[in-house]
Amino acid sequence: MRDQTIYCIQCDSPFVFTVSEQKRVISQGFDAPKRCPECRKHKQKSTNSENRRKKRSRKEIEPWEIAEDED
């Protein structure tokens, strides 16, 4: 096994997938990354912010927003 150069599916820039990363990924049962580390961070931030918006409970919603939803 040796280091691999992979091209990011999002920004098309090359990044190195090291032997130690490959071993860790294989041991955890995951596939090789498709995005570079920077694009992965960006994707994770946007996913986390979307999840926070979705988790907003009805208790946090203003009463007038509930009334609009029920109509």
PDB file of C-alpha atoms in Angstrom:
ATOM      1  CA  MET A   1       0.000   0.000   0.000  1.00  0.00           C
ATOM      2  CA  ARG A   2       1.220   3.533  -0.744  1.00  0.00           C
ATOM      3  CA  ASP A   3      -0.047   7.117  -0.749  1.00  0.00           C
ATOM      4  CA  GLN A   4      -2.719   7.883  -3.346  1.00  0.00           C
ATOM      5  CA  THR A   5      -3.449  11.129  -5.114  1.00  0.00           C
ATOM      6  CA  ILE A   6      -7.197  11.676  -5.389  1.00  0.00           C
ATOM      7  CA  TYR A   7      -8.999  14.506  -7.185  1.00  0.00           C
ATOM      8  CA  CYS A   8     -11.794  16.197  -5.246  1.00  0.00           C
ATOM      9  CA  ILE A   9     -15.250  15.753  -6.797  1.00  0.00           C
ATOM     10  CA  GLN A  10     -16.242  19.240  -5.678  1.00  0.00           C
ATOM     11  CA  CYS A  11     -13.285  21.511  -6.466  1.00  0.00           C
ATOM     12  CA  ASP A  12     -11.260  19.145  -8.693  1.00  0.00           C
ATOM     13  CA  SER A  13      -8.019  19.804  -6.802  1.00  0.00           C
ATOM     14  CA  PRO A  14      -5.678  16.906  -6.008  1.00  0.00           C
ATOM     15  CA  PHE A  15      -5.068  15.768  -2.443  1.00  0.00           C
ATOM     16  CA  VAL A  16      -2.985  12.975  -0.927  1.00  0.00           C
ATOM     17  CA  PHE A  17      -4.678  10.032   0.762  1.00  0.00           C
ATOM     18  CA  THR A  18      -1.865   8.737   2.968  1.00  0.00           C
ATOM     19  CA  VAL A  19      -1.223   5.120   3.942  1.00  0.00           C
ATOM     20  CA  SER A  20      -2.105   5.823   7.577  1.00  0.00           C
ATOM     21  CA  GLU A  21      -5.415   7.439   6.507  1.00  0.00           C
ATOM     22  CA  GLN A  22      -6.125   4.464   4.232  1.00  0.00           C
ATOM     23  CA  LYS A  23      -5.573   1.997   7.092  1.00  0.00           C
ATOM     24  CA  ARG A  24      -7.826   4.004   9.415  1.00  0.00           C
ATOM     25  CA  VAL A  25     -10.596   4.274   6.810  1.00  0.00           C
ATOM     26  CA  ILE A  26     -10.423   0.562   5.987  1.00  0.00           C
ATOM     27  CA  SER A  27     -10.471  -0.426   9.671  1.00  0.00           C
ATOM     28  CA  GLN A  28     -13.619   1.661  10.182  1.00  0.00           C
ATOM     29  CA  GLY A  29     -15.296   0.183   7.096  1.00  0.00           C
ATOM     30  CA  PHE A  30     -15.522   3.437   5.119  1.00  0.00           C
ATOM     31  CA  ASP A  31     -14.743   4.158   1.470  1.00  0.00           C
ATOM     32  CA  ALA A  32     -11.906   6.418   0.338  1.00  0.00           C
ATOM     33  CA  PRO A  33     -12.749  10.146   0.576  1.00  0.00           C
ATOM     34  CA  LYS A  34     -14.120  11.852  -2.512  1.00  0.00           C
ATOM     35  CA  ARG A  35     -13.634  15.426  -1.302  1.00  0.00           C
ATOM     36  CA  CYS A  36     -10.447  17.209  -0.268  1.00  0.00           C
ATOM     37  CA  PRO A  37     -10.077  18.103   3.430  1.00  0.00           C
ATOM     38  CA  GLU A  38     -11.134  21.721   2.827  1.00  0.00           C
ATOM     39  CA  CYS A  39     -14.302  20.762   0.921  1.00  0.00           C
ATOM     40  CA  ARG A  40     -15.114  18.167   3.615  1.00  0.00           C
ATOM     41  CA  LYS A  41     -14.909  20.873   6.293  1.00  0.00           C
ATOM     42  CA  HIS A  42     -17.110  23.190   4.244  1.00  0.00           C
ATOM     43  CA  LYS A  43     -19.672  20.424   3.632  1.00  0.00           C
ATOM     44  CA  GLN A  44     -19.700  19.493   7.318  1.00  0.00           C
ATOM     45  CA  LYS A  45     -20.309  23.114   8.368  1.00  0.00           C
ATOM     46  CA  SER A  46     -23.216  23.504   5.945  1.00  0.00           C
ATOM     47  CA  THR A  47     -24.712  20.143   6.985  1.00  0.00           C
ATOM     48  CA  ASN A  48     -24.433  21.039  10.677  1.00  0.00           C
ATOM     49  CA  SER A  49     -26.172  24.385  10.174  1.00  0.00           C
ATOM     50  CA  GLU A  50     -28.996  22.694   8.230  1.00  0.00           C
ATOM     51  CA  ASN A  51     -29.444  20.117  10.993  1.00  0.00           C
ATOM     52  CA  ARG A  52     -29.618  22.837  13.650  1.00  0.00           C
ATOM     53  CA  ARG A  53     -32.409  24.541  11.716  1.00  0.00           C
ATOM     54  CA  LYS A  54     -34.328  21.267  11.346  1.00  0.00           C
ATOM     55  CA  LYS A  55     -34.031  20.445  15.065  1.00  0.00           C
ATOM     56  CA  ARG A  56     -35.792  23.634  16.087  1.00  0.00           C
ATOM     57  CA  SER A  57     -38.654  22.463  18.258  1.00  0.00           C
ATOM     58  CA  ARG A  58     -42.210  23.764  18.198  1.00  0.00           C
ATOM     59  CA  LYS A  59     -41.591  25.289  21.644  1.00  0.00           C
ATOM     60  CA  GLU A  60     -39.032  27.622  20.091  1.00  0.00           C
ATOM     61  CA  ILE A  61     -41.411  28.695  17.334  1.00  0.00           C
ATOM     62  CA  GLU A  62     -43.323  31.894  17.959  1.00  0.00           C
ATOM     63  CA  PRO A  63     -47.092  31.478  18.536  1.00  0.00           C
ATOM     64  CA  TRP A  64     -47.989  33.313  15.319  1.00  0.00           C
ATOM     65  CA  GLU A  65     -45.829  30.894  13.336  1.00  0.00           C
ATOM     66  CA  ILE A  66     -47.737  27.902  14.789  1.00  0.00           C
ATOM     67  CA  ALA A  67     -51.068  29.491  13.891  1.00  0.00           C
ATOM     68  CA  GLU A  68     -49.891  29.941  10.285  1.00  0.00           C
ATOM     69  CA  ASP A  69     -48.754  26.303  10.115  1.00  0.00           C
ATOM     70  CA  GLU A  70     -52.133  25.009  11.331  1.00  0.00           C
ATOM     71  CA  ASP A  71     -54.176  26.871   8.679  1.00  0.00           C
TER      72      ASP A  71
END
